[in-house]
Every structure is written in C-alpha cells, then in structure tokens.
Tab-separated table of C-alpha atoms in Angstrom:
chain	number	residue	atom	x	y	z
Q	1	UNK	CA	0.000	0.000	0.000
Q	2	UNK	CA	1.451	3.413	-0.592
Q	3	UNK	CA	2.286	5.770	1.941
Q	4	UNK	CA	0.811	9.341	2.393
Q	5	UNK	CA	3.561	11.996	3.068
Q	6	UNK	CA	1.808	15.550	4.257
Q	7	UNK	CA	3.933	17.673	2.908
Q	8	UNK	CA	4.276	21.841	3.123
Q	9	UNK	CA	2.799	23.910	-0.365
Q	10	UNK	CA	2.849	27.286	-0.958
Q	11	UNK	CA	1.096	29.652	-3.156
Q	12	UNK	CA	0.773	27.682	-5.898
Q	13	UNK	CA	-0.044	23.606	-4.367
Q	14	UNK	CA	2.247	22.301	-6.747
Q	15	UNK	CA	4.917	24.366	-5.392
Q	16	UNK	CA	6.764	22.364	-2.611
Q	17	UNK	CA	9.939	23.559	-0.678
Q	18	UNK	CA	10.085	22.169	3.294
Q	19	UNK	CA	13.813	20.800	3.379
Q	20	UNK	CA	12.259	18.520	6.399
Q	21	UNK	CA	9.630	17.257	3.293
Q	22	UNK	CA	12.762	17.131	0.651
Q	23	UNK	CA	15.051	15.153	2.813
Q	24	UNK	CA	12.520	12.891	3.349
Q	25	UNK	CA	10.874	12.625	-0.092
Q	26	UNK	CA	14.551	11.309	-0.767
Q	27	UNK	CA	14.530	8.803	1.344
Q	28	UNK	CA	11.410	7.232	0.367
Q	29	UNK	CA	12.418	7.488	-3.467
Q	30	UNK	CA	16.262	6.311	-2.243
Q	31	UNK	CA	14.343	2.894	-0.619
Q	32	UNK	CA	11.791	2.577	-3.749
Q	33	UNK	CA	8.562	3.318	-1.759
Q	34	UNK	CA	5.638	4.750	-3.464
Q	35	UNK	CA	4.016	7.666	-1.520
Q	36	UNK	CA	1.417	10.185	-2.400
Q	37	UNK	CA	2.127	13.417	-1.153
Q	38	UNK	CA	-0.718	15.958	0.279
Q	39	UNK	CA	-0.302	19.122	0.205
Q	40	UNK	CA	-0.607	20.957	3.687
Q	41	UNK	CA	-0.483	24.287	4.527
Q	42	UNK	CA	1.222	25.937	7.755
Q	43	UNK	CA	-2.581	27.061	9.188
Q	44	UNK	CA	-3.743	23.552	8.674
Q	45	UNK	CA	-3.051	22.604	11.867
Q	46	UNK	CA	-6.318	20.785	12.185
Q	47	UNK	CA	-5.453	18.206	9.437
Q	48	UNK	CA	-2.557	17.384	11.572
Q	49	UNK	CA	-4.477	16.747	14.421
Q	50	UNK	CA	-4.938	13.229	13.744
Q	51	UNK	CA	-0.953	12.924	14.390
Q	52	UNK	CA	-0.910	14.363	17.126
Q	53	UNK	CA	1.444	17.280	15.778
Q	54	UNK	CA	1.539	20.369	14.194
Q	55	UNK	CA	4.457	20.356	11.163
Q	56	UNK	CA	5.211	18.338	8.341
Q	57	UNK	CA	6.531	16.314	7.334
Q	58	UNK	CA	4.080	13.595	8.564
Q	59	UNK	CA	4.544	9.905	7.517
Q	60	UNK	CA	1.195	7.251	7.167
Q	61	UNK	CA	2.403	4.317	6.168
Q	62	UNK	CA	-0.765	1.857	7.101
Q	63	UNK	CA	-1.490	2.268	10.883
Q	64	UNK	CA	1.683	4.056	11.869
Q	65	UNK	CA	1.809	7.740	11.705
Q	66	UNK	CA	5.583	9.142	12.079
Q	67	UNK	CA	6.489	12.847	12.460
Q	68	UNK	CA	9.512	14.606	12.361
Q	69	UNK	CA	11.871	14.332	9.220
Q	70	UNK	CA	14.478	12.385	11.086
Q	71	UNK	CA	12.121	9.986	13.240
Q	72	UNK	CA	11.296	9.180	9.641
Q	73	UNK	CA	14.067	8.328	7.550
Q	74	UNK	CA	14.953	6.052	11.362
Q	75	UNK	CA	11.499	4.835	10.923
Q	76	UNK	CA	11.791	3.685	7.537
Q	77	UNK	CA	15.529	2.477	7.519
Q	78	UNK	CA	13.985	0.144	10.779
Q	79	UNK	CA	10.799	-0.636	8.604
Q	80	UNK	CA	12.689	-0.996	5.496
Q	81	UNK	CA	15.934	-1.711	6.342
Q	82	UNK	CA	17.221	-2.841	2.979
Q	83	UNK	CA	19.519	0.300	1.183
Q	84	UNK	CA	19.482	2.299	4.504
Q	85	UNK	CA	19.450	5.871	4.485
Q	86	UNK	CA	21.000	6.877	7.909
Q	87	UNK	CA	22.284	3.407	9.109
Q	88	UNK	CA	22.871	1.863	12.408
Q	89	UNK	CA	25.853	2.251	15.338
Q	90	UNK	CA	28.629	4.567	14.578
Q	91	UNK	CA	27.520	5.872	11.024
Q	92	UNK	CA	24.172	6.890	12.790
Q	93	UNK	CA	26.002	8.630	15.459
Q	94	UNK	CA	28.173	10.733	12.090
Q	95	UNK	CA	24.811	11.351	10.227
Q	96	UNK	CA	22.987	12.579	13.158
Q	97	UNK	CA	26.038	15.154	14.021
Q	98	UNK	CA	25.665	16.304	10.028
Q	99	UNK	CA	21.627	16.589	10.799
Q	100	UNK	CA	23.143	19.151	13.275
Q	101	UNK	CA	25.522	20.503	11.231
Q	102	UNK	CA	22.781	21.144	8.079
Q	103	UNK	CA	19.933	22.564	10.785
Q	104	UNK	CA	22.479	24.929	13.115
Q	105	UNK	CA	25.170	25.786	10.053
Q	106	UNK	CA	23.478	25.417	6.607
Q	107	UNK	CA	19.817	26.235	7.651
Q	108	UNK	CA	20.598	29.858	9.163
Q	109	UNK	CA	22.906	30.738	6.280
Q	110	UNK	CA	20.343	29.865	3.678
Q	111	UNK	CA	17.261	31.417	5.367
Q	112	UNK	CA	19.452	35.134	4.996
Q	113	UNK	CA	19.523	34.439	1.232
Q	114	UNK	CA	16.397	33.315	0.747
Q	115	UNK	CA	13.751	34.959	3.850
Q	116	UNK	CA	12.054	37.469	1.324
Q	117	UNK	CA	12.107	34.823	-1.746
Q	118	UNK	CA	10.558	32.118	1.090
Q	119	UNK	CA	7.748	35.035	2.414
Q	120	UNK	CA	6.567	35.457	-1.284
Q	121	UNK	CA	6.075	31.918	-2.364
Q	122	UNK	CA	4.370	30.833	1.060
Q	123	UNK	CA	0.452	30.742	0.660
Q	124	UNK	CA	-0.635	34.228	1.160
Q	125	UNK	CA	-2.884	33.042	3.718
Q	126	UNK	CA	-0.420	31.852	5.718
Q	127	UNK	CA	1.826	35.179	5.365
Q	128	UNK	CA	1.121	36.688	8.702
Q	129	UNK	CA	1.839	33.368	10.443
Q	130	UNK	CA	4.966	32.846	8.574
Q	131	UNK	CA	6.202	36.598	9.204
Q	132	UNK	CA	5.185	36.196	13.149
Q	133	UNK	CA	6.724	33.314	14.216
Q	134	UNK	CA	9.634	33.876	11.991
Q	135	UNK	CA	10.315	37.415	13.353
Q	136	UNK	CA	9.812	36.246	16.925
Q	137	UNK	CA	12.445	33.537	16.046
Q	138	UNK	CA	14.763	36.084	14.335
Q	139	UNK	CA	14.242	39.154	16.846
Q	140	UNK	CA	13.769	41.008	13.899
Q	141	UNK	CA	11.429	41.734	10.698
Q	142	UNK	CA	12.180	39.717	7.631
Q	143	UNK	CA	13.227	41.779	6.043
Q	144	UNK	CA	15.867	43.253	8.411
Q	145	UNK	CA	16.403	39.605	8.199
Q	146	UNK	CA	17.209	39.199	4.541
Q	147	UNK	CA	20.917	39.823	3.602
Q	148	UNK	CA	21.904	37.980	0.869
Q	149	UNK	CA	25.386	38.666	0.599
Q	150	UNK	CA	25.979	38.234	4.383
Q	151	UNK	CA	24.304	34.448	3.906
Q	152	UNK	CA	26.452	33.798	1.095
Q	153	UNK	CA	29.382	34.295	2.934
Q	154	UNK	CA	28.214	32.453	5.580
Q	155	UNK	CA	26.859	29.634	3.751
Q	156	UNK	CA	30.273	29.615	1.737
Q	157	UNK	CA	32.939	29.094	5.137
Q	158	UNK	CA	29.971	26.480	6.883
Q	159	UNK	CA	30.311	24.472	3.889
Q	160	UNK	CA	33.451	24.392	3.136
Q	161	UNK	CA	34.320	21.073	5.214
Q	162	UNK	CA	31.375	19.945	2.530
Q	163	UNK	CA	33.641	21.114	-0.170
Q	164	UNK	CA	36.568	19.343	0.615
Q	165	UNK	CA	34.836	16.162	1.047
Q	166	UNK	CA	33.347	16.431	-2.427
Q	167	UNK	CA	36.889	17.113	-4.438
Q	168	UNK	CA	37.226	13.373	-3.598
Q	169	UNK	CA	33.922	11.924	-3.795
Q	170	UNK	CA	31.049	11.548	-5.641
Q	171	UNK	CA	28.346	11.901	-2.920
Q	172	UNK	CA	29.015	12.802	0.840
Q	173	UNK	CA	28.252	9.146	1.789
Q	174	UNK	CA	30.422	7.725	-1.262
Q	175	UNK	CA	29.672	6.522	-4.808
Q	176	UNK	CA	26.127	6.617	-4.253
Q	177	UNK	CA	23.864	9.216	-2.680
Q	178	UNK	CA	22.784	8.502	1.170
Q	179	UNK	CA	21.600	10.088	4.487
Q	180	UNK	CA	23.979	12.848	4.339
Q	181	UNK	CA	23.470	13.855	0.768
Q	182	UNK	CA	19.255	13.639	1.552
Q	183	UNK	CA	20.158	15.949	4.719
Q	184	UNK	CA	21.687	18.936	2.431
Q	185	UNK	CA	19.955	18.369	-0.216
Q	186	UNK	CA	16.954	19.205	0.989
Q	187	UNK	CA	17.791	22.279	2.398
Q	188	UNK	CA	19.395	23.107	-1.004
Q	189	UNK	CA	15.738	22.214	-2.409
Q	190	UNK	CA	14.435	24.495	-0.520
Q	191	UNK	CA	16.713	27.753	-1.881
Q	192	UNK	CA	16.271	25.899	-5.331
Q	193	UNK	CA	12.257	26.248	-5.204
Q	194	UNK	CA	11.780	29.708	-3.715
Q	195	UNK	CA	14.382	31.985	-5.029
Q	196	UNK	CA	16.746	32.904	-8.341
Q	197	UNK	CA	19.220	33.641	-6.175
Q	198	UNK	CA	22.497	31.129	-6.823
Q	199	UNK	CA	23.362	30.232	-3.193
Q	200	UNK	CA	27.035	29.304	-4.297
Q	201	UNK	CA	29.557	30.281	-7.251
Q	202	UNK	CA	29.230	28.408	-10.201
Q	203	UNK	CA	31.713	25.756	-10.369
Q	204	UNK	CA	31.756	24.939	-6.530
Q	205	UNK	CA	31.987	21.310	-6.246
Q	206	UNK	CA	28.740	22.097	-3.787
Q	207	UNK	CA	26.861	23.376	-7.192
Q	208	UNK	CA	28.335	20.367	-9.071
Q	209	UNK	CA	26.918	17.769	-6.698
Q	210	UNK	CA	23.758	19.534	-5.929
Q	211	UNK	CA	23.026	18.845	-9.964
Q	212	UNK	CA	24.195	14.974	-9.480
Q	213	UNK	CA	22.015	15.300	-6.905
Q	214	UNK	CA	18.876	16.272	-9.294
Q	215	UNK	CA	19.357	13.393	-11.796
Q	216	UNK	CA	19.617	10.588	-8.853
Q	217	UNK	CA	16.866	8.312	-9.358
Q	218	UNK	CA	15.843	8.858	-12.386
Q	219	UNK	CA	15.591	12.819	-11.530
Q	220	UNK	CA	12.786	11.874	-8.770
Q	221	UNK	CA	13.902	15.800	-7.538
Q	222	UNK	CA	14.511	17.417	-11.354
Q	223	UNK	CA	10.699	17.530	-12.392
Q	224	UNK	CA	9.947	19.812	-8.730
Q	225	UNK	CA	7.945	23.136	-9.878
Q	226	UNK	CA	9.996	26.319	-9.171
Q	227	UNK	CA	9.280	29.812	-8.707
Q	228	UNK	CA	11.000	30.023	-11.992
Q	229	UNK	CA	8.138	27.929	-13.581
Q	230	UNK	CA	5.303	29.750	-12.329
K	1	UNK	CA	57.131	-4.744	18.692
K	2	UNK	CA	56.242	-1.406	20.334
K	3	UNK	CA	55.692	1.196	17.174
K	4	UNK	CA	56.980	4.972	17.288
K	5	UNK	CA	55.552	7.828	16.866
K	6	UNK	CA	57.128	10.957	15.359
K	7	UNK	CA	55.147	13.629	17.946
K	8	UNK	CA	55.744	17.218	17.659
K	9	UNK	CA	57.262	18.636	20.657
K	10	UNK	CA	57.828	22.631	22.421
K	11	UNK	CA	59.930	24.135	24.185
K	12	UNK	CA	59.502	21.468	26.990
K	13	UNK	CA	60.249	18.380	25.530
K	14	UNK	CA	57.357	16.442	27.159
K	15	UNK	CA	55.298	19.263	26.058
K	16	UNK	CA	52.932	17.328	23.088
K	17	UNK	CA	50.621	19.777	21.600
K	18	UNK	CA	49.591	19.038	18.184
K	19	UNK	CA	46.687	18.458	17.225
K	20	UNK	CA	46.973	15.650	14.440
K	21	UNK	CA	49.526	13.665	17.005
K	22	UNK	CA	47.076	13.883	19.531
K	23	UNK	CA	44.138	12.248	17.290
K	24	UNK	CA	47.123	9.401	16.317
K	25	UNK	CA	47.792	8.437	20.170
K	26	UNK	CA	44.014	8.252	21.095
K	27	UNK	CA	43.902	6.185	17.950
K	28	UNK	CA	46.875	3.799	18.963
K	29	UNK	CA	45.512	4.146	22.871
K	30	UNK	CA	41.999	3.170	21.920
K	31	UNK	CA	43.042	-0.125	19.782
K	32	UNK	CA	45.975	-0.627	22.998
K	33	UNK	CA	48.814	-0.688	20.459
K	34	UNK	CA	52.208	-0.013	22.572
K	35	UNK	CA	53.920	2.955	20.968
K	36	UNK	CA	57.496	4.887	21.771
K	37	UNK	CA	57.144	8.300	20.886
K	38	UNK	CA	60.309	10.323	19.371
K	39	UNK	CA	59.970	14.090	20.365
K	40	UNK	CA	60.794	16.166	16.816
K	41	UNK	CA	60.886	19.672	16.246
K	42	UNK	CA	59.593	21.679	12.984
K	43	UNK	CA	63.183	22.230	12.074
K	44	UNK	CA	64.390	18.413	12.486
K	45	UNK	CA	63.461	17.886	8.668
K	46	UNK	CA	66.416	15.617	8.661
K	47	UNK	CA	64.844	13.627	11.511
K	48	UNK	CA	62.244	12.812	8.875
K	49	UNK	CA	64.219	12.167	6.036
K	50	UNK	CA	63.668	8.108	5.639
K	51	UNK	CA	59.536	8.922	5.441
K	52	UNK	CA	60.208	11.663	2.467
K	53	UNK	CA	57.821	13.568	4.736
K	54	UNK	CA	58.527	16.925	6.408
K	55	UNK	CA	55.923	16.952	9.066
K	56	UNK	CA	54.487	14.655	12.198
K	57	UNK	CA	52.588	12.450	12.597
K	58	UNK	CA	55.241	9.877	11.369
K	59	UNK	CA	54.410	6.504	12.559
K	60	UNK	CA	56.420	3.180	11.627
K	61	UNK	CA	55.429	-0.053	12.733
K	62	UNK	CA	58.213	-2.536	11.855
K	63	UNK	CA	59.124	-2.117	7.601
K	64	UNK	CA	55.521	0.144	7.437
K	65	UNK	CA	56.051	3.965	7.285
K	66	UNK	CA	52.967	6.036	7.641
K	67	UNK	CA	52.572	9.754	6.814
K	68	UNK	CA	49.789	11.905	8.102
K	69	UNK	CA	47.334	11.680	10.613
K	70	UNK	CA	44.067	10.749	9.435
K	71	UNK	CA	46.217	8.168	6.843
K	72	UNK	CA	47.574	6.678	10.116
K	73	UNK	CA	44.418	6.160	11.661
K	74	UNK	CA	43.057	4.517	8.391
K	75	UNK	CA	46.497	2.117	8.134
K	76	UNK	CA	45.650	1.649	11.832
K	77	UNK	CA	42.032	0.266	10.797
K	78	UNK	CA	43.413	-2.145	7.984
K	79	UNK	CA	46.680	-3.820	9.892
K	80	UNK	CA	44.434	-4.126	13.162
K	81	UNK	CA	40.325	-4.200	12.520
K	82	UNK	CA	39.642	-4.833	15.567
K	83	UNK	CA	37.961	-1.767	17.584
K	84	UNK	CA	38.042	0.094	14.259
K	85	UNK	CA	38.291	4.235	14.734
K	86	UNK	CA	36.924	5.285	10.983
K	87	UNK	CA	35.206	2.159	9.962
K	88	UNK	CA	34.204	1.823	6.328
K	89	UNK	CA	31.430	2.720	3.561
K	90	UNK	CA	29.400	5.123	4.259
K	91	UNK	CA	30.401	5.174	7.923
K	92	UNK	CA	34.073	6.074	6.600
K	93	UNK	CA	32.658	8.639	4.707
K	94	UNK	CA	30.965	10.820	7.464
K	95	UNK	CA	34.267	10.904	9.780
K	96	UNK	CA	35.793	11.895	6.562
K	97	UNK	CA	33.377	14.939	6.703
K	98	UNK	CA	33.897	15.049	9.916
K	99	UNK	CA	37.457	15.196	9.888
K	100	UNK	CA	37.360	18.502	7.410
K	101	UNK	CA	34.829	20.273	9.526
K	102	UNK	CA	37.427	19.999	12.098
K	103	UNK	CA	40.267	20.827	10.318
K	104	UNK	CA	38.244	23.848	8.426
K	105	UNK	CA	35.930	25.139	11.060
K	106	UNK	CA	36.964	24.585	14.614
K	107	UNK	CA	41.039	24.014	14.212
K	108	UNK	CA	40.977	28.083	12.746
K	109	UNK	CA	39.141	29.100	15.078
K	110	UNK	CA	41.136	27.614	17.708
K	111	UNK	CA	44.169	29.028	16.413
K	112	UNK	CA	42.343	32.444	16.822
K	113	UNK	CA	41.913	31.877	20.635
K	114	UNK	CA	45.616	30.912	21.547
K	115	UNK	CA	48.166	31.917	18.362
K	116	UNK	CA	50.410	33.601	21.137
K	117	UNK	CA	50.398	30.822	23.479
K	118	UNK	CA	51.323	28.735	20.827
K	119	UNK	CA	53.995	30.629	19.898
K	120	UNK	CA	55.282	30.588	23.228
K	121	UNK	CA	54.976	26.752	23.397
K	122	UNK	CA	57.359	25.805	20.608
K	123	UNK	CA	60.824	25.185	21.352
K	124	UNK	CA	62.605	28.882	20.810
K	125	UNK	CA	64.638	27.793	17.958
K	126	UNK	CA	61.860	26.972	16.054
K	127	UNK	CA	59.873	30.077	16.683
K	128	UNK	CA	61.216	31.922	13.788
K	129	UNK	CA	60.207	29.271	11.489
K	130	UNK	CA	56.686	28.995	12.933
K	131	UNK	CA	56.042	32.648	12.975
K	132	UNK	CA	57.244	32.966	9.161
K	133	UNK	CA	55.299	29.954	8.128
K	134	UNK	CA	52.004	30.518	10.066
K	135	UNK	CA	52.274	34.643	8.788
K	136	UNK	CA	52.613	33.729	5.451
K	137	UNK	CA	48.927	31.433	5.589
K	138	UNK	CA	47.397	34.449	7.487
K	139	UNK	CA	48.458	37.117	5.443
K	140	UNK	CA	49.002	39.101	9.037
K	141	UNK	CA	51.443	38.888	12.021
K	142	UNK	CA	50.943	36.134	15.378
K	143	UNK	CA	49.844	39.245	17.101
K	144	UNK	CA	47.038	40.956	15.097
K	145	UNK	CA	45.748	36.793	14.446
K	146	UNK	CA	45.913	36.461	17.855
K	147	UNK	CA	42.036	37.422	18.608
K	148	UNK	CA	41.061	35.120	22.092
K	149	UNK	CA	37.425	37.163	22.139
K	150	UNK	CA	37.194	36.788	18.215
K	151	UNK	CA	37.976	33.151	18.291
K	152	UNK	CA	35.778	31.823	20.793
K	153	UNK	CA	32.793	33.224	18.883
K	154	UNK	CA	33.744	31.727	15.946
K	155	UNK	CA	34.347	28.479	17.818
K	156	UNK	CA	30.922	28.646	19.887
K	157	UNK	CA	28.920	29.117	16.500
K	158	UNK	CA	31.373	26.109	15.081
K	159	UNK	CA	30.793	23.556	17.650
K	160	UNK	CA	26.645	24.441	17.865
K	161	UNK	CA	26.436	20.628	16.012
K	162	UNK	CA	28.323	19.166	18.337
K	163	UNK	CA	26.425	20.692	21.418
K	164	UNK	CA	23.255	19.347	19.903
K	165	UNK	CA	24.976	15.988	19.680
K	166	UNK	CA	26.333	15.663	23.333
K	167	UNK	CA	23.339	16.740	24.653
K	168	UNK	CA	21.532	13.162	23.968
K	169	UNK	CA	25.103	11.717	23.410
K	170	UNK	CA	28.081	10.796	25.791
K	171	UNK	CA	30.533	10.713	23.034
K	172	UNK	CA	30.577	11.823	19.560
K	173	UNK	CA	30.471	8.235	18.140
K	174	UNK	CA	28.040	6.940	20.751
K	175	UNK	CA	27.994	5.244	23.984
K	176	UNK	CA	31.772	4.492	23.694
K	177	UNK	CA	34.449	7.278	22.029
K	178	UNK	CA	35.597	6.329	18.662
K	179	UNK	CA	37.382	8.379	15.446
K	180	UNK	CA	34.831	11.209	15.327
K	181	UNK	CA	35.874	11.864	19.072
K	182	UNK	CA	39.486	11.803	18.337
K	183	UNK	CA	39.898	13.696	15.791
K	184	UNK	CA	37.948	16.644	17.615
K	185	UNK	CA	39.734	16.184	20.881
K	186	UNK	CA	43.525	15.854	19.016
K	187	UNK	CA	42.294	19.197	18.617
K	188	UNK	CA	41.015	20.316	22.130
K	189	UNK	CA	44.368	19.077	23.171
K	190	UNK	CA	46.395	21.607	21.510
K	191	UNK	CA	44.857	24.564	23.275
K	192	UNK	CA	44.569	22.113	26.593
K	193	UNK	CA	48.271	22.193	26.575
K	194	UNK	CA	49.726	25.150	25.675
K	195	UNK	CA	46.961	27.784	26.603
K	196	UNK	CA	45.269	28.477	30.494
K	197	UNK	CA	42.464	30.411	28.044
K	198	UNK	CA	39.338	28.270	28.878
K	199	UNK	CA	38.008	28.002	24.874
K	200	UNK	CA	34.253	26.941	26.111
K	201	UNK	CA	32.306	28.315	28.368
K	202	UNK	CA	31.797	26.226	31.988
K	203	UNK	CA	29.065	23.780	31.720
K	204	UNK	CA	29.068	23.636	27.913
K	205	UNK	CA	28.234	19.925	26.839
K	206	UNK	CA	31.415	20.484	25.378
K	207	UNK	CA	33.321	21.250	28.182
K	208	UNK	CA	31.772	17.924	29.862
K	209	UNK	CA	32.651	15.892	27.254
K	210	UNK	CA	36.460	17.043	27.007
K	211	UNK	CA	36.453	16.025	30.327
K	212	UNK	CA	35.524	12.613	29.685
K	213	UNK	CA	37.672	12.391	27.069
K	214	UNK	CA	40.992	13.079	29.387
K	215	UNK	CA	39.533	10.186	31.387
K	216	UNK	CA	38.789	7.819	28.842
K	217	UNK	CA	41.534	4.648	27.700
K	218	UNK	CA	42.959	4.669	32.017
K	219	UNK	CA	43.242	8.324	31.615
K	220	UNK	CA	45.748	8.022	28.646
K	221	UNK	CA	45.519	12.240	27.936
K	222	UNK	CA	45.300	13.445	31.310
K	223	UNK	CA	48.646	12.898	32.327
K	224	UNK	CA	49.948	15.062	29.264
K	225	UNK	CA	52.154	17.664	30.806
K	226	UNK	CA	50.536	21.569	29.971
K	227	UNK	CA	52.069	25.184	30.369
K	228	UNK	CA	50.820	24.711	33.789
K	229	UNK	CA	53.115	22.203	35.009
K	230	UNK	CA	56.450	23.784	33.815
C-alpha cells in the first residue's frame, strides 16, 4: 500500500519547498517506496491533528503515523531496512552530528539568502503566520532579516568542510547518494524552489553535486515546480 | 614490537601539543597498540628524512612507514580491525566529513583563541620558522591573528552541532568514544596544553565531554604535561 507523506505547499499547491519534506521525499524514493504526497499548509493545523502534531513532514504508512523528518528516515531504515538511508551504530552517530551541522550551520545561512524569496512563495494566507513566528524567532522583521550577501558568505565558510569532502567523492556518503546527501539536499531544495538567487559560485563542487544530486533516481527531484516555472 | 611515533614537541620536551599527534595516540591508545614516541621539532626535517615527509605524525610499525594523521588512523584500521576508529562505507565517509569540519571550522578558530600561546609553546629555535610559516597562511602577524574574544565566537557558533549531539550523546560516536571523538579532541588538546584560556564556556556539553575524554583509555591524555606544570 502506498504511503501518504503531508507535505508543506505554498502559493501555488504544486509548489513544494520544506527541506524537512525534501530530505525525506529522498529517502522514500532512495528505498523505492511509493508515496502520495498531500499538500498541507502551515494554518492547517487541524489536518494534523490526527498525528498528534503540528508540522510536516508527517509519515502514514498503514497504521503508523511518524512525524519529524528524522524519526522518519529512522522509521523507515527500521521498517525498510534494505539500502538504509542513515544506518545503524557509529555511522548513525556521524549522520545525526551532520543533521546538526545542516539545521544549526546550513539552515541559518540559507534562510538570509532566501527569507524574502521564502515570504513570497508561502500561501498568502499563511503570510502573517509565517512573518510572526519567523520574526519572533529572528528578533527582527524579515526583512531586516534578509541579507543575501551576508548568507552567502556564511553559507560559503559552513560548507566548506562539505567542499573538501566532495573534491574526492562523488556523494558525501560515497559513490552513491545517502543520508547525508538527503540531509543537504533538501535544504538546497528548498533555496532551489523559492528563489533565483544562486546560493554558491558556479563551479563549486557544492553546485556540481547539488546537480548529481537532481538526476539521482531517475531525476525523482529534477521535475519539482519552481518559482521560476510559475 | 612497540611502534613509534614521530610527535611534535615545544619548548619542553614532554610538552605534546599538536593536534593531528594527539588524534594518532588516542587512535593507537583506543586499539591498545604499545607505541614509543620520538619528540621532533619543525626544524628536524632531517629527523624525517627516511619517510620523504617533512611533518608529524610519522608513525612506523616494523618495515611500514605512515605519513599523516588521518592516513595513520586509516592504516591503523586495515593492519588491526579490531575496535576500528573510521570504519568503512558510508560510515568512513561521514568521519571523513567530519574530519574537514574539524580541520576547516573549529582548528581556525582555535588558532584564533591561543596563536600567542602557541607561539610561546614551541621550542625557541623553532619560533622563527613557525612565525614565518604561520604569517605567510594568514596574510598578518601572530599578534594581530591572535584574537582570544574573536575566536571563541567563531568556535561557539562552530561547535553548535556538536552541542546538539552531546546533549543526547556521551561521546561523539556513541555510547563508547571512537574516530569522530578523536579527531575533535587531538584538537582540544592543543589549546589544553599550551593555553590556560578556557576556549568553552563552563558547563558547555562540550566542556563535559572534554572532560571525559581526558579520562577515557585509564586516563591516557590526562597525564599530558601543559604550560601549567612547567
């Protein structure tokens, strides 16, 4: 039976850019699951309700109902343990520090590129509840938020470790694309969908892998609408 | 038959500081290979001659030469598997990571916090030579790098990942310290010897850890002598 992945839309429903959803989107498509996605909203809270939760991603997959991106790429490596995504022991203990690493280095670096690009293709509905909690978050107003060049500098010295790594491989996790490369790629996703902005120089092995990255099963992540297409 | 180490020494000949020996012993200590350690200076090039290698690490075991720290600790995984320290695959992979956000993100920052104590460390004939190498990568003199406040910003925002990680972890790799823990601590070692600058604030999960660390293999780091014993 396929799964049912609620995952966050904005203005237009086709128009998809959670990294949380991405990374996990990934992981199904990594493992060969079939999922339907539904499109939620952030003031939707009441479809959620059911879960006991009040973000996406959510995971049904028959009776079990999994929140939180990581939870469920753990959930489905335990469920579906053939071509894990995270892994077990030691290599879960190095993927969960790079979950830190994306959410505490990569996140906040994007978000100044992209906050402005982000608050126009969110659902206008959900505008003032995107602006709020963000600007409590941030201490300031988006748009004080917003710098650009400040994130790309900041984005370009947290992922420079990132760099290195990919002069001599493929992937982060090797030959083939794993948990690590789901983890930043979906926060690249996220950049990719909202904004025209280019979030690193052309040529950076980042840029190089993030369009590897786009053709990996069978471009499951190529065909994704962008504000570009709209 | 013991092995020897190459290990950089200061101006104190029992005084160990750097941070890719440091990663090597914990990696020797942790699989309880027996090692001699030879004390060498930056200017001993000679010393290093048979390796074709101008810097330590240097280990030989028997007819094997070894060059290079995180090479070492992979040579240590293939001639003894047992209690590996990188592992393999994918697991492999993520210390790899690992092992450039260290050496990119938290090793400059260190350097930041205690350039001047470093320079005080090394043996005074090789001061000149450290002073005109480590200018020359900075584009600026020991002093103006020198920036304790500066540094221990940088390092805070750094080692946010990490935090994250010991909070629900007791080491880095898990219930038991393995490569990712090494090759960060080779690392708190270097200011932990030469520097009284406390480079974490008190009751950072950090700061616990570290502490751990010293203890861990019968205390094999904590009898390392520091600044503050000579």
């Amino acid at each position: 039976m396929a799964m049912t992945l609620y995952d966050l839309c904005g203005r237009d429903e086709r128009l998809r850019f959670s990294p949380y959803c991405w990374r996990v989107r990934m992981a199904l498509t990594h493992k060969g699951l079939e999922f339907t996605s539904v499109a939620w909203r952030f003031l939707d809270k009441k479809a959620l309700a059911f879960a006991d939760y009040d973000k996406v991603p959510v995971l049904c997959d028959g009776d079990q109902v999994v929140t939180d991106s990581f939870e469920i790429m753990r959930y489905l490596d335990k469920a579906y343990p053939e071509a894990p995504v995270l892994g077990e022991g030691v290599s879960y203990q190095r993927v969960l520090l790079f979950k830190y690493f994306v959410e505490r280095s990569v996140n906040p670096a994007l978000f100044r590129i992209i906050a402005m690009d982000l608050f126009a293709a969110v659902h206008p509905d959900d505008r003032s509840y995107f602006r709020d909690t963000r600007e409590a978050r941030f201490g300031c107003t988006l748009e004080e938020f917003h710098q650009p060049e400040q994130g790309k500098q900041q984005l370009k010295q947290a992922l420079a470790p990132v760099r290195d790594l990919l002069r001599e491989s493929t992937f982060l996790d090797g030959d083939a694309p794993s948990g690590s490369d789901y983890l930043l790629f979906g926060s690249m996703m996220w950049a990719h969908v909202v904004s025209t902005q280019a979030v690193v120089e052309p040529g950076d092995p980042v840029e190089e892998w993030f369009k590897r990255m786009l053709n990996v099963h069978n471009g499951a992540a190529s065909n994704a609408l962008t504000v570009r297409d709209i």
